[in-house]
N, CA, C and O atoms as a MOPAC input file, in Angstrom:
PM7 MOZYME 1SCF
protein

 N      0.84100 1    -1.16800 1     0.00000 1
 C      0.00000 1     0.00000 1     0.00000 1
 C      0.89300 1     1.24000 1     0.00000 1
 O      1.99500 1     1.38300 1     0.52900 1
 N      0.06100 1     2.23200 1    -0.81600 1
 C      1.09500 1     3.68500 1    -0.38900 1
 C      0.40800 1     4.20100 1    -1.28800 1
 O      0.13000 1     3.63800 1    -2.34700 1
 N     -0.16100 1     6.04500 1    -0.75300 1
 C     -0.32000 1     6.54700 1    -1.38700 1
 C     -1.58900 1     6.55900 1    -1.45200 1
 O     -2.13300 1     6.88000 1    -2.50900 1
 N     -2.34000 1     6.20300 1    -0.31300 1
 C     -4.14500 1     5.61200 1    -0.90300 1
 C     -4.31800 1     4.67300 1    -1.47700 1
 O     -5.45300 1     4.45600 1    -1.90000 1
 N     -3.31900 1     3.79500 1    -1.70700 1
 C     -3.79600 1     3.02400 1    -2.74400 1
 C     -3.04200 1     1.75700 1    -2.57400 1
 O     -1.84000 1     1.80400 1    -2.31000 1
 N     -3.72000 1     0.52900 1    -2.71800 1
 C     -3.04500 1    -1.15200 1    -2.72800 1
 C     -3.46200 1    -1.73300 1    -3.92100 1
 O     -4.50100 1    -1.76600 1    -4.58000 1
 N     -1.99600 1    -2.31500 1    -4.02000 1
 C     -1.61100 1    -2.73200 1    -5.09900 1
 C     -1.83100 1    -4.58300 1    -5.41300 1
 O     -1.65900 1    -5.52100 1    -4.63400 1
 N     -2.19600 1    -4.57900 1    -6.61600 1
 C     -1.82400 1    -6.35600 1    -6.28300 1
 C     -2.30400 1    -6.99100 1    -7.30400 1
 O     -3.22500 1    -6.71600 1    -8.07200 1
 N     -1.30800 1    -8.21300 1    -7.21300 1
 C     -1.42600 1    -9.73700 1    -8.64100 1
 C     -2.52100 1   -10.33100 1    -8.50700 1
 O     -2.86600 1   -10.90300 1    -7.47300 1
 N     -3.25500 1   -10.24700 1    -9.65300 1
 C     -4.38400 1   -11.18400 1    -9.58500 1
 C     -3.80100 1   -12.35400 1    -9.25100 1
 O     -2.63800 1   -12.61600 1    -9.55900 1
 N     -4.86400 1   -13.44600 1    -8.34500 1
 C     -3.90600 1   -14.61600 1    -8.00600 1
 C     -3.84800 1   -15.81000 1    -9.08500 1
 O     -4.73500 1   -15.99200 1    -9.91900 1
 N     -2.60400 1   -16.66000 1    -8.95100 1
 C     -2.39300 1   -17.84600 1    -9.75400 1
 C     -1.46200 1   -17.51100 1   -10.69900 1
 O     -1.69500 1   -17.97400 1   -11.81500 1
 N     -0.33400 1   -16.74600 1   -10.56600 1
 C      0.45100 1   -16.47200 1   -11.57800 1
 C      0.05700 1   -15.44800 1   -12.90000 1
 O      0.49300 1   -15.66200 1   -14.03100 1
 N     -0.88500 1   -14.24800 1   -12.54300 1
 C     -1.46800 1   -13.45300 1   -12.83000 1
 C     -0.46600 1   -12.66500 1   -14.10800 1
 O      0.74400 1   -12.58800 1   -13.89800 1
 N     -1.05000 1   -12.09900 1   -15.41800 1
 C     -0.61500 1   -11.14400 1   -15.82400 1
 C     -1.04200 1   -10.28300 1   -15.95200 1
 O     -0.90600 1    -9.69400 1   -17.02400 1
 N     -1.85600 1    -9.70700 1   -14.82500 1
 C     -2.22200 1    -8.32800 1   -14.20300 1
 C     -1.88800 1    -7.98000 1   -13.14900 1
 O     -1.46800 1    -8.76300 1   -12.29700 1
 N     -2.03000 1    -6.44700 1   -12.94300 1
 C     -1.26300 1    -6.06000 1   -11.49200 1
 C     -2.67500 1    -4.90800 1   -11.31300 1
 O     -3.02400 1    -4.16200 1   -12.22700 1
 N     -3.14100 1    -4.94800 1   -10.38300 1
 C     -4.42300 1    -3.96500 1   -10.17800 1
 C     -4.05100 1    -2.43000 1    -8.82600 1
 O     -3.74200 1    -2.62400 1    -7.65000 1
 N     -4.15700 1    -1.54200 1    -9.25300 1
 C     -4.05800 1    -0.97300 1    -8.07500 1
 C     -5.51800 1    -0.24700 1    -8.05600 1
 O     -6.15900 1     0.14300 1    -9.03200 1
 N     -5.92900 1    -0.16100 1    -6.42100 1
 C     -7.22400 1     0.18200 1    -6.09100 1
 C     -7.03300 1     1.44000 1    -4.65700 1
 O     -6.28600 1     1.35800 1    -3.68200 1
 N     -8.09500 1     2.62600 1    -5.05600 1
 C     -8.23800 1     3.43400 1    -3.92900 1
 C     -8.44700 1     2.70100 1    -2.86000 1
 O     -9.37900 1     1.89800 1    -2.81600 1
 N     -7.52400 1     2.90300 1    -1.76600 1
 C     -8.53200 1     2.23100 1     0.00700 1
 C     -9.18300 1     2.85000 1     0.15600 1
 O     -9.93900 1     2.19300 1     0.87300 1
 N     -9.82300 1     4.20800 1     0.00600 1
 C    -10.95000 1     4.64200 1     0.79500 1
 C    -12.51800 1     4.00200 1    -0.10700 1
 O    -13.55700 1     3.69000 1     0.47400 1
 N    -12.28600 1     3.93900 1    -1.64900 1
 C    -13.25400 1     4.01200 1    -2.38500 1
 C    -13.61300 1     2.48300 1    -3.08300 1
 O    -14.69200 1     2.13300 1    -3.56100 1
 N    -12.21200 1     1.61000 1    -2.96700 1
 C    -12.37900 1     0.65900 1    -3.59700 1
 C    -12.46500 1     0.35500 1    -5.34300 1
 O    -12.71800 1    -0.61900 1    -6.05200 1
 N    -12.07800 1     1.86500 1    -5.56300 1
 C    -12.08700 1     2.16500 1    -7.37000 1
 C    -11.06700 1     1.88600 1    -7.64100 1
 O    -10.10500 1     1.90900 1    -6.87400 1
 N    -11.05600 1     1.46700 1    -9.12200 1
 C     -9.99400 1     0.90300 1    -9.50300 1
 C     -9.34200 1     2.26800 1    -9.93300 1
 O     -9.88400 1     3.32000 1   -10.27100 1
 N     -7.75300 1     1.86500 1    -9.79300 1
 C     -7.42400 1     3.47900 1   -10.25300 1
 C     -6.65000 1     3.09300 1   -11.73800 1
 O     -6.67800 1     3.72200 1   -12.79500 1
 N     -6.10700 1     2.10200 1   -11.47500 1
 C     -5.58900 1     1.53600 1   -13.29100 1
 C     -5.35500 1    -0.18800 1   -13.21800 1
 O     -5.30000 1    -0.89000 1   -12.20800 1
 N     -5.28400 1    -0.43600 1   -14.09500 1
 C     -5.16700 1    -2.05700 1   -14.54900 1
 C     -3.93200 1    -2.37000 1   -15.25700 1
 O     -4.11400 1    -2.24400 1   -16.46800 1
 N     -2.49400 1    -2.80800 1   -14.90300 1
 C     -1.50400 1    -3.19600 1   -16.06400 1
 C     -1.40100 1    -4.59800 1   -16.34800 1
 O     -0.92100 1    -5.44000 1   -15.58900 1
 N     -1.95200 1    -4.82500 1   -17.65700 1
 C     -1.62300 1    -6.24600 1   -18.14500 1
 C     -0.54900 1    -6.04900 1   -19.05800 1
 O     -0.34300 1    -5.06600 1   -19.76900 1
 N      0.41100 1    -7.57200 1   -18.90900 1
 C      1.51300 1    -8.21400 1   -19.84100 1
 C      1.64900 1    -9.33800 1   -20.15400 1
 O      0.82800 1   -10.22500 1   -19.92600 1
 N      2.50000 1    -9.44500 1   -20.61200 1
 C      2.74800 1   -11.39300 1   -21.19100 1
 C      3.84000 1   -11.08500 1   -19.87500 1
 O      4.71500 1   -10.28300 1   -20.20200 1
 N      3.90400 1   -11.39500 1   -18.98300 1
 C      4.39100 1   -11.97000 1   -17.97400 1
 C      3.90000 1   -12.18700 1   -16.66600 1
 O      3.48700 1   -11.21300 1   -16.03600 1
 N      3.87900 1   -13.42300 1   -16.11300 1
 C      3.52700 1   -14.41700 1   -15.08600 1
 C      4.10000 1   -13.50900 1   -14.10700 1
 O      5.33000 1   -13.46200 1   -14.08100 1
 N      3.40100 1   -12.72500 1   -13.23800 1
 C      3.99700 1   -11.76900 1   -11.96200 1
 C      3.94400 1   -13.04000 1   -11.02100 1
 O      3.23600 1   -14.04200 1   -10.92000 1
 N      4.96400 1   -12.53900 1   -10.43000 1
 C      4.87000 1   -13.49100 1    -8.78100 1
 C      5.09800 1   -13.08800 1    -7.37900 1
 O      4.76000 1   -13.57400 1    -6.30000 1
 N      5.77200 1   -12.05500 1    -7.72700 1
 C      5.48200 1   -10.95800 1    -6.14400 1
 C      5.69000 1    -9.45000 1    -6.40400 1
 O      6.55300 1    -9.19200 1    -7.24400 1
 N      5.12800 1    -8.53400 1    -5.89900 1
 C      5.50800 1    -6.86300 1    -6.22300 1
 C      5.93800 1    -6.33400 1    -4.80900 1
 O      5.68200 1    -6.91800 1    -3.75600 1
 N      6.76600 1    -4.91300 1    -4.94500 1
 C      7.20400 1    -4.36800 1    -3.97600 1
 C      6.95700 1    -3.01400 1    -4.35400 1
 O      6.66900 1    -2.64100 1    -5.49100 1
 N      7.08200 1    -2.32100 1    -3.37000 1
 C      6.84300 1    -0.51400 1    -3.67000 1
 C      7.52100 1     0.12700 1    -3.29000 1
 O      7.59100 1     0.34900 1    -2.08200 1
 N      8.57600 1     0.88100 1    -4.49300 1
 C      9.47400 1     1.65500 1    -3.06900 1
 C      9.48000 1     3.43300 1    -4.04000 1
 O      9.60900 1     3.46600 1    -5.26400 1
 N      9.36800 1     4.33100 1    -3.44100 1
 C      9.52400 1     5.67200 1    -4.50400 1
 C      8.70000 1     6.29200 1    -5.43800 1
 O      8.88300 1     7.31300 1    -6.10100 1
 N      7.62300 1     5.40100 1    -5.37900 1
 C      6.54200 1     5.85000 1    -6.51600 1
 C      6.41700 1     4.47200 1    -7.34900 1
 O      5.53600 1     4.27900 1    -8.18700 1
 N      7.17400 1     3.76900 1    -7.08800 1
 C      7.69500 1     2.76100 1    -8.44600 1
 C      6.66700 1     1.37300 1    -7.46200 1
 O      6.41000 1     1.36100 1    -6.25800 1
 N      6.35300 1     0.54200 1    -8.33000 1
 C      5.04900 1    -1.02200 1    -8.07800 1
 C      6.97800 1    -1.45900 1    -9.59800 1
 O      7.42300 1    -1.27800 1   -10.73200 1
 N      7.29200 1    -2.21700 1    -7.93800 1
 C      8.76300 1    -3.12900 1    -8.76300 1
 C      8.03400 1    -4.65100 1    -8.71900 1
 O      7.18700 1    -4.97900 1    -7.88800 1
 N      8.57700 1    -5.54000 1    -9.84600 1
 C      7.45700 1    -6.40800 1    -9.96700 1
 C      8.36600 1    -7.64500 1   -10.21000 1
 O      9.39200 1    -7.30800 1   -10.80300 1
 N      8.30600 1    -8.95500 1    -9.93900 1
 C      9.28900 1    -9.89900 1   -10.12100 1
 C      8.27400 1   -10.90100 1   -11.03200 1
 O      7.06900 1   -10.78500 1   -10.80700 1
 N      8.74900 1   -11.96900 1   -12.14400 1
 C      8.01800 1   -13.16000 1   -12.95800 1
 C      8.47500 1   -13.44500 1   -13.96800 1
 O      9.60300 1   -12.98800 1   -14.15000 1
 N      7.92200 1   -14.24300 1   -15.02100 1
 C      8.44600 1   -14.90100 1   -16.25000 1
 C      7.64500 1   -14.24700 1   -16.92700 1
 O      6.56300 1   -13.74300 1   -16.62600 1
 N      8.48000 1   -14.28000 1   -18.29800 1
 C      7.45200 1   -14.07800 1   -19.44200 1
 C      6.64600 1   -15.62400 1   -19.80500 1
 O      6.76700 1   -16.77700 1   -19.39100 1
 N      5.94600 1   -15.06000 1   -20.61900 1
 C      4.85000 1   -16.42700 1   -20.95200 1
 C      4.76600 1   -16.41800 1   -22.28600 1
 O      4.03000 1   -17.35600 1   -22.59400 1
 N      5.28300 1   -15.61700 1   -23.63300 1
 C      5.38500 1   -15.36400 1   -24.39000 1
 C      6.13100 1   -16.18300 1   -25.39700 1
 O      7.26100 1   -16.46900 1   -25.00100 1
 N      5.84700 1   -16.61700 1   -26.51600 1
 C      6.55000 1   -17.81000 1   -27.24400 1
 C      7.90500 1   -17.58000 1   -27.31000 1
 O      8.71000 1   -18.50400 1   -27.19500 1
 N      8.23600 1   -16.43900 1   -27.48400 1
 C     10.04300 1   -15.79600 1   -28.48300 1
 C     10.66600 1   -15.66800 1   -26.85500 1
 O     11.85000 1   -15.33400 1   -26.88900 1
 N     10.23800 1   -15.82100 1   -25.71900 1
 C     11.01500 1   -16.02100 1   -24.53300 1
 C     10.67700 1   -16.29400 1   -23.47000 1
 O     11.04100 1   -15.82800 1   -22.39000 1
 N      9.65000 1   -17.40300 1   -23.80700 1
 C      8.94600 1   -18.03000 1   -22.54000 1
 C      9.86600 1   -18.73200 1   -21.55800 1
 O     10.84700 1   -19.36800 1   -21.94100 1
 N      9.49200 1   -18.58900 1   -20.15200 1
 C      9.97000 1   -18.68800 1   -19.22100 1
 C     11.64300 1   -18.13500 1   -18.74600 1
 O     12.54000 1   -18.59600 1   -18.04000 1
 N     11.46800 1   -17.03900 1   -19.48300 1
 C     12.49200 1   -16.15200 1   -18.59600 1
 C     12.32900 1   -14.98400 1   -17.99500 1
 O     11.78700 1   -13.99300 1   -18.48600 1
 N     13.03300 1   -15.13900 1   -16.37800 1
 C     12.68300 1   -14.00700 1   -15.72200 1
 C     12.76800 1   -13.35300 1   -15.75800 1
 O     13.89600 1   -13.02900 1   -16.12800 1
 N     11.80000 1   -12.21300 1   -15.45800 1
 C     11.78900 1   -10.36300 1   -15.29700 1
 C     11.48900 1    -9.87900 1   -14.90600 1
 O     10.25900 1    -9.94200 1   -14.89200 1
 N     12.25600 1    -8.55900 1   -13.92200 1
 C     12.00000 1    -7.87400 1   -13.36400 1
 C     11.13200 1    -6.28000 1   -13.84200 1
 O     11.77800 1    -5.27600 1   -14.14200 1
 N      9.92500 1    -6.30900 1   -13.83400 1
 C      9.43600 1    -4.83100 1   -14.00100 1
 C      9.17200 1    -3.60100 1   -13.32600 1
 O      9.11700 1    -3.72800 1   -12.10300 1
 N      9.04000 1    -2.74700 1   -13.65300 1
 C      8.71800 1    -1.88200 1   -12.94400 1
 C      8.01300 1    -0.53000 1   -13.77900 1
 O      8.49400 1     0.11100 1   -14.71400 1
 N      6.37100 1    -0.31000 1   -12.90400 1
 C      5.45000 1     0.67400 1   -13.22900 1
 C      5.45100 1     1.43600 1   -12.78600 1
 O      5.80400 1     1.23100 1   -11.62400 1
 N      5.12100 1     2.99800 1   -13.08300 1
 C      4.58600 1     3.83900 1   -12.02000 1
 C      3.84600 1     3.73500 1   -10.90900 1
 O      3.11700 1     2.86500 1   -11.38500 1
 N      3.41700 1     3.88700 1    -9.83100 1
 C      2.45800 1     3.75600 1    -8.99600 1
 C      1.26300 1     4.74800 1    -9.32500 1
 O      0.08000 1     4.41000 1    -9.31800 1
 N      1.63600 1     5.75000 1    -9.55300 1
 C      0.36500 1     6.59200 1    -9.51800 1
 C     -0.37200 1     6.24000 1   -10.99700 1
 O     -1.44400 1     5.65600 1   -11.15700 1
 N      0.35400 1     6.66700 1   -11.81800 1
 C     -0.23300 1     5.93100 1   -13.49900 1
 C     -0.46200 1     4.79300 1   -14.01200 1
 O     -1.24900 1     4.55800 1   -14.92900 1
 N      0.35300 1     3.89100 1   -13.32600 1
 C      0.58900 1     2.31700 1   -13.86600 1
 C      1.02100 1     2.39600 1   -15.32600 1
 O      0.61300 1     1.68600 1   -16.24500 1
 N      1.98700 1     3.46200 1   -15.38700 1
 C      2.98100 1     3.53100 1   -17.18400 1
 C      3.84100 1     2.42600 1   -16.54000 1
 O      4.21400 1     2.20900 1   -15.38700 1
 N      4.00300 1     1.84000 1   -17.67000 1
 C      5.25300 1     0.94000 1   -17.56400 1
 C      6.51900 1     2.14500 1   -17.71100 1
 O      6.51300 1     3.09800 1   -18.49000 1
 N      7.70500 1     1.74300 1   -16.60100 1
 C      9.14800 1     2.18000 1   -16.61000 1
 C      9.95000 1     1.62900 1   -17.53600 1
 O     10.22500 1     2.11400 1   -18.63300 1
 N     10.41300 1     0.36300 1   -16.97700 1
 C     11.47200 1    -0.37500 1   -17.62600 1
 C     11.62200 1    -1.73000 1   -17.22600 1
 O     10.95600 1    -1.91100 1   -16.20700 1
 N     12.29900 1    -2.91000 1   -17.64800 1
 C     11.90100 1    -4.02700 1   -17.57700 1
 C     13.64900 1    -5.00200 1   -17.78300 1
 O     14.42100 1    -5.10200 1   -18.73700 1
 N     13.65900 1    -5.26900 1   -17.10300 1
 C     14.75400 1    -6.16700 1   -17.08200 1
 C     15.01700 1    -8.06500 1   -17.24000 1
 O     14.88000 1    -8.88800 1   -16.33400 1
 N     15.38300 1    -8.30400 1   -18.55000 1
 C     15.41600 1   -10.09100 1   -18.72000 1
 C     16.53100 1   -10.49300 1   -17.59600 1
 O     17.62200 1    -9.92400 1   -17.55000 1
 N     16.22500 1   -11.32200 1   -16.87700 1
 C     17.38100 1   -12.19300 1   -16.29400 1
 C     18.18100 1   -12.88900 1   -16.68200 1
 O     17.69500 1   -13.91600 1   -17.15600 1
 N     19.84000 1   -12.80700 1   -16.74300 1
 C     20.36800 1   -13.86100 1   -17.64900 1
 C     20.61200 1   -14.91400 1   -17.12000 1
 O     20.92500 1   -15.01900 1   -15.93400 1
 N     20.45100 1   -16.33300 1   -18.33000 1
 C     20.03100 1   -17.54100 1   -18.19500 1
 C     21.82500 1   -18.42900 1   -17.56400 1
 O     22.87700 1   -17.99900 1   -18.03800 1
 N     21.83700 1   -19.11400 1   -16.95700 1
 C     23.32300 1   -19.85600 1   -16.74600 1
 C     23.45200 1   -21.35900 1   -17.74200 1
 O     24.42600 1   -22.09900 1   -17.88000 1
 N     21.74700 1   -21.47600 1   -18.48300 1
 C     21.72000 1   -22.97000 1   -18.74000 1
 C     21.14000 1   -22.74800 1   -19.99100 1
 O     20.16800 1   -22.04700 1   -20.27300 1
 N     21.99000 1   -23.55900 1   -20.83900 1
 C     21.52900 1   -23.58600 1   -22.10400 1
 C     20.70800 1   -25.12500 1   -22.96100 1
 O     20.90500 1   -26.29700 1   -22.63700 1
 N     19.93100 1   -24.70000 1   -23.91800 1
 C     18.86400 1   -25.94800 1   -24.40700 1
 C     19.20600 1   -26.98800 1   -25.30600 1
 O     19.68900 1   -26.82700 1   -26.42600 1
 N     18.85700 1   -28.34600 1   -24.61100 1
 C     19.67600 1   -29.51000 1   -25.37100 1
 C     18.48800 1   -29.51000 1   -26.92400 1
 O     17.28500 1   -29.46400 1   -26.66900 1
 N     18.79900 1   -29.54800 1   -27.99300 1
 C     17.61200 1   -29.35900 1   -28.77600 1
 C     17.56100 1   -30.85600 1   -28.92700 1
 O     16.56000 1   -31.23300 1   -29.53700 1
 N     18.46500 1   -31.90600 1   -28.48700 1
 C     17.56300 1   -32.82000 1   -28.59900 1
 C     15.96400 1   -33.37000 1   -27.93300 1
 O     15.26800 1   -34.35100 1   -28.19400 1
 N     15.83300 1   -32.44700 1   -27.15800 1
 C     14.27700 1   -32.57900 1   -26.18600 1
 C     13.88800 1   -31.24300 1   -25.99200 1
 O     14.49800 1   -30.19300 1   -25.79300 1
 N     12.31400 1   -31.67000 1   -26.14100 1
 C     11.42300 1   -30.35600 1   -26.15100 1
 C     11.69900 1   -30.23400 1   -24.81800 1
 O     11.96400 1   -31.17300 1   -24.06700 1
 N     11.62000 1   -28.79100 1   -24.45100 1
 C     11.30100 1   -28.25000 1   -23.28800 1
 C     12.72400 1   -26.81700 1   -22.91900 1
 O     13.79900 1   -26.64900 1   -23.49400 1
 N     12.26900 1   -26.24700 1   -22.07500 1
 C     13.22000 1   -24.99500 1   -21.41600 1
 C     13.50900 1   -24.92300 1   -20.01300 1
 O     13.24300 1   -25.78300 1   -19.17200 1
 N     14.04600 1   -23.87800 1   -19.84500 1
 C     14.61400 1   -24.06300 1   -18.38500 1
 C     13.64400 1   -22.57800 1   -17.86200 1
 O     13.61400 1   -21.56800 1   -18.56600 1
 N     12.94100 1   -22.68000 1   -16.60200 1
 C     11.96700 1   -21.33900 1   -16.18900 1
 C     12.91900 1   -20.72900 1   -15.28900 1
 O     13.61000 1   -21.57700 1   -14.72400 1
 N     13.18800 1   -19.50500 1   -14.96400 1
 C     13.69600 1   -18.60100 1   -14.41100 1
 C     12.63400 1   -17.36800 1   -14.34500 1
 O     12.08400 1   -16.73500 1   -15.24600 1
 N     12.54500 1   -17.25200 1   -12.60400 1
 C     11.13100 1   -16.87200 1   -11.97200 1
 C     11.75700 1   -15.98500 1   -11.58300 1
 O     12.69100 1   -16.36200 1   -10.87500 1
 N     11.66200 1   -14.52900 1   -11.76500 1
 C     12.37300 1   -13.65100 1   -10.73700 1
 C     10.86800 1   -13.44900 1    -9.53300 1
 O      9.66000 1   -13.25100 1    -9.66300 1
 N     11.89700 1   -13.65400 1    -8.32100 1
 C     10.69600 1   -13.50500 1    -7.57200 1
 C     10.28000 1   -12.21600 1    -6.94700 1
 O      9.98200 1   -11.55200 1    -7.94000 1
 N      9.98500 1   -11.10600 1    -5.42200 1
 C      9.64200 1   -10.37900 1    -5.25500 1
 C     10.78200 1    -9.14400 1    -5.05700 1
 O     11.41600 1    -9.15300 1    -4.00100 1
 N     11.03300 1    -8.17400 1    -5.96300 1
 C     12.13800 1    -7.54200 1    -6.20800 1
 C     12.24900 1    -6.79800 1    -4.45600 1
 O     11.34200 1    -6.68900 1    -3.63200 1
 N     13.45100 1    -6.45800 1    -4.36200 1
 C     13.65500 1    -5.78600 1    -2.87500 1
 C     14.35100 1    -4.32500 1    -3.50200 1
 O     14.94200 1    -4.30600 1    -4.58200 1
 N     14.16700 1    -3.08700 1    -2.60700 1
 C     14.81700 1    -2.17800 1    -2.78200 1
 C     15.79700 1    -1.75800 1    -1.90700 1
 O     15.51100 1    -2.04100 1    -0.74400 1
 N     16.75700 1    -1.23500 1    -2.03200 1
 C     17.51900 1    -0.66500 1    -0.85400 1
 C     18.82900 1     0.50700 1    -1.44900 1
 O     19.31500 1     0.32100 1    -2.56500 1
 N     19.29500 1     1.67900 1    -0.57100 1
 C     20.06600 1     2.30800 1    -1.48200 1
 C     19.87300 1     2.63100 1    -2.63300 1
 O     20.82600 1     3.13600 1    -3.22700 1
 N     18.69100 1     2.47200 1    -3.28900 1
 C     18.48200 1     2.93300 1    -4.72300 1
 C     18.99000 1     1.59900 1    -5.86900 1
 O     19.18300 1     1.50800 1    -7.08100 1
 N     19.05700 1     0.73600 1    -4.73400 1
 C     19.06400 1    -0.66400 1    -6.05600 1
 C     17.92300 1    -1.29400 1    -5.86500 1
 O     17.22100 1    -1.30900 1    -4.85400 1
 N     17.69900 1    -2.04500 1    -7.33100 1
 C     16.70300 1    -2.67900 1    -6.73200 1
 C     17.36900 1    -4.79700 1    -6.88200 1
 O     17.83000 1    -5.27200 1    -7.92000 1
 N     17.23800 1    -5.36400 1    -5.92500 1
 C     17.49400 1    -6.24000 1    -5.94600 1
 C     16.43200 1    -7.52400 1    -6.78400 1
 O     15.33200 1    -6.98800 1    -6.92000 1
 N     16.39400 1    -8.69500 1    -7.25500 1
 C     15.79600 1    -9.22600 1    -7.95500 1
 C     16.17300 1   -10.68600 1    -7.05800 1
 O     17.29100 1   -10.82800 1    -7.55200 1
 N     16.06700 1   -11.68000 1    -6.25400 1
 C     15.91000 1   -13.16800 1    -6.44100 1
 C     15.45300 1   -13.65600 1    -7.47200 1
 O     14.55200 1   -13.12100 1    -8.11700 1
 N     16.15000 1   -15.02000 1    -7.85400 1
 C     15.11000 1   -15.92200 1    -8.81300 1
 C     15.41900 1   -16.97000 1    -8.35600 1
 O     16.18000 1   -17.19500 1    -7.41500 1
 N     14.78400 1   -17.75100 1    -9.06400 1
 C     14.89200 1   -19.62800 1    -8.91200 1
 C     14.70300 1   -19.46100 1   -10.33000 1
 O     14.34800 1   -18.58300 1   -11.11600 1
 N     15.24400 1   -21.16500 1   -10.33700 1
 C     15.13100 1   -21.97000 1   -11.57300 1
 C     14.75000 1   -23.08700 1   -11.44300 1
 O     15.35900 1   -23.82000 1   -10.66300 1
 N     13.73500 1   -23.52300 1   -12.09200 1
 C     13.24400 1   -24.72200 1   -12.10300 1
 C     13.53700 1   -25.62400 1   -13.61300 1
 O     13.08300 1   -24.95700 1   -14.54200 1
 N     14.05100 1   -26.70800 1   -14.02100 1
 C     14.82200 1   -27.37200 1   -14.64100 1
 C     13.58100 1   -28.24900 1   -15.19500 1
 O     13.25900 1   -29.22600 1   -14.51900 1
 N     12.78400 1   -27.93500 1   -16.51000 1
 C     11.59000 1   -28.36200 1   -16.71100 1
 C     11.63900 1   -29.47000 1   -17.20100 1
 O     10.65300 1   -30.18800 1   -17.03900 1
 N     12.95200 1   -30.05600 1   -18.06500 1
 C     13.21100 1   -31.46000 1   -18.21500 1
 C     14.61100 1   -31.35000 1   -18.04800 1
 O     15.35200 1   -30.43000 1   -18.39600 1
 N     14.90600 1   -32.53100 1   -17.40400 1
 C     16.03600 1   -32.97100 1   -16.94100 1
 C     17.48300 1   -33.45400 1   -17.88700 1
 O     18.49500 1   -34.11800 1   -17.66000 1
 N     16.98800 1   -32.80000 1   -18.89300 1
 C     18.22700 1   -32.60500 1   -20.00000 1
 C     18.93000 1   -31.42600 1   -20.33000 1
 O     19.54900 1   -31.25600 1   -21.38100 1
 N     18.82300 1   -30.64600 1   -19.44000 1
 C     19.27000 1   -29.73900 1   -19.39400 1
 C     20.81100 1   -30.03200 1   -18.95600 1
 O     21.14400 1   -30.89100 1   -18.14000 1
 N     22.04500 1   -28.79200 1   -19.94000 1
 C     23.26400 1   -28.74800 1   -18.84600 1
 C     23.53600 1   -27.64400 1   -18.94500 1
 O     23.27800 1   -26.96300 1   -19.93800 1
 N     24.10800 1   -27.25300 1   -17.94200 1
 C     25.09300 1   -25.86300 1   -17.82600 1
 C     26.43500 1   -25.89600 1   -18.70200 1
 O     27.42900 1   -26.62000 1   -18.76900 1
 N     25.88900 1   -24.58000 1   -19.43200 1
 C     27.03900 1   -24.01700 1   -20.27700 1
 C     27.91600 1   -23.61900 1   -19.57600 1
 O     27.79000 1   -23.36800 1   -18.37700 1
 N     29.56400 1   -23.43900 1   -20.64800 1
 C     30.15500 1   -23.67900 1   -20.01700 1
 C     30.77800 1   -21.90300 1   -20.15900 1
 O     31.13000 1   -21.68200 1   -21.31800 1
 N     30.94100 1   -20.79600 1   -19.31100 1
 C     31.28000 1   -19.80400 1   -20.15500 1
 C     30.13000 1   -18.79600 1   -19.06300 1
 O     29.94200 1   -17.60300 1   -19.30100 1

């Protein structure tokens, strides 16, 4: 919350982020994307946003976003880089989830996990 206003992922791996007046319960804007949010933080004006894309040309890699709070304009958006590269002998990819971004000092920090969607995966070497 901040500002009058709470913020939040529709649930289930949502690609919306809703922010709503507390006093009124109005919606004040709606941001949808092709990416799977999985936790948000607020620090400065800024709704910092951690998830995957879901998008064919770079599904399941993580990213960190970040909207205005008061407008819900998108800022800027950051891909996570990958450590594991794809055996093309088997379908499948490797997901990299950035999870709920942290702020501090004017950085903003990002966690992720990786989850290893088939087990043919190896780490490049480099």
């Amino acid at each position: 919350m901040a500002d009058g206003r709470v913020f939040f992922i529709d649930s289930g791996g949502s690609k919306t982020v809703t922010s709503l007046d507390v006093e009124t319960g109005e919606d004040k804007w709606v941001y949808e994307s092709d990416v799977s949010f999985a936790g948000l933080s607020i620090a400065d004006g800024t709704v910092h946003l951690g998830g995957k894309y879901i998008r064919e040309d770079s599904r399941g890699r993580g990213v960190a976003v970040a909207i205005d709070a008061m407008s819900g304009e998108y800022e800027w958006d950051v891909i996570l880089p990958s450590r594991y590269a794809y055996n093309d002998d088997y379908e499948g990819f490797d997901e990299i989830t950035a999870e709920t971004p942290v702020v501090a000092d004017g950085n903003v920090y990002v966690p992720s996990r990786v989850t290893d969607v088939n087990p043919t995966w190896f780490e490049s070497a480099g």
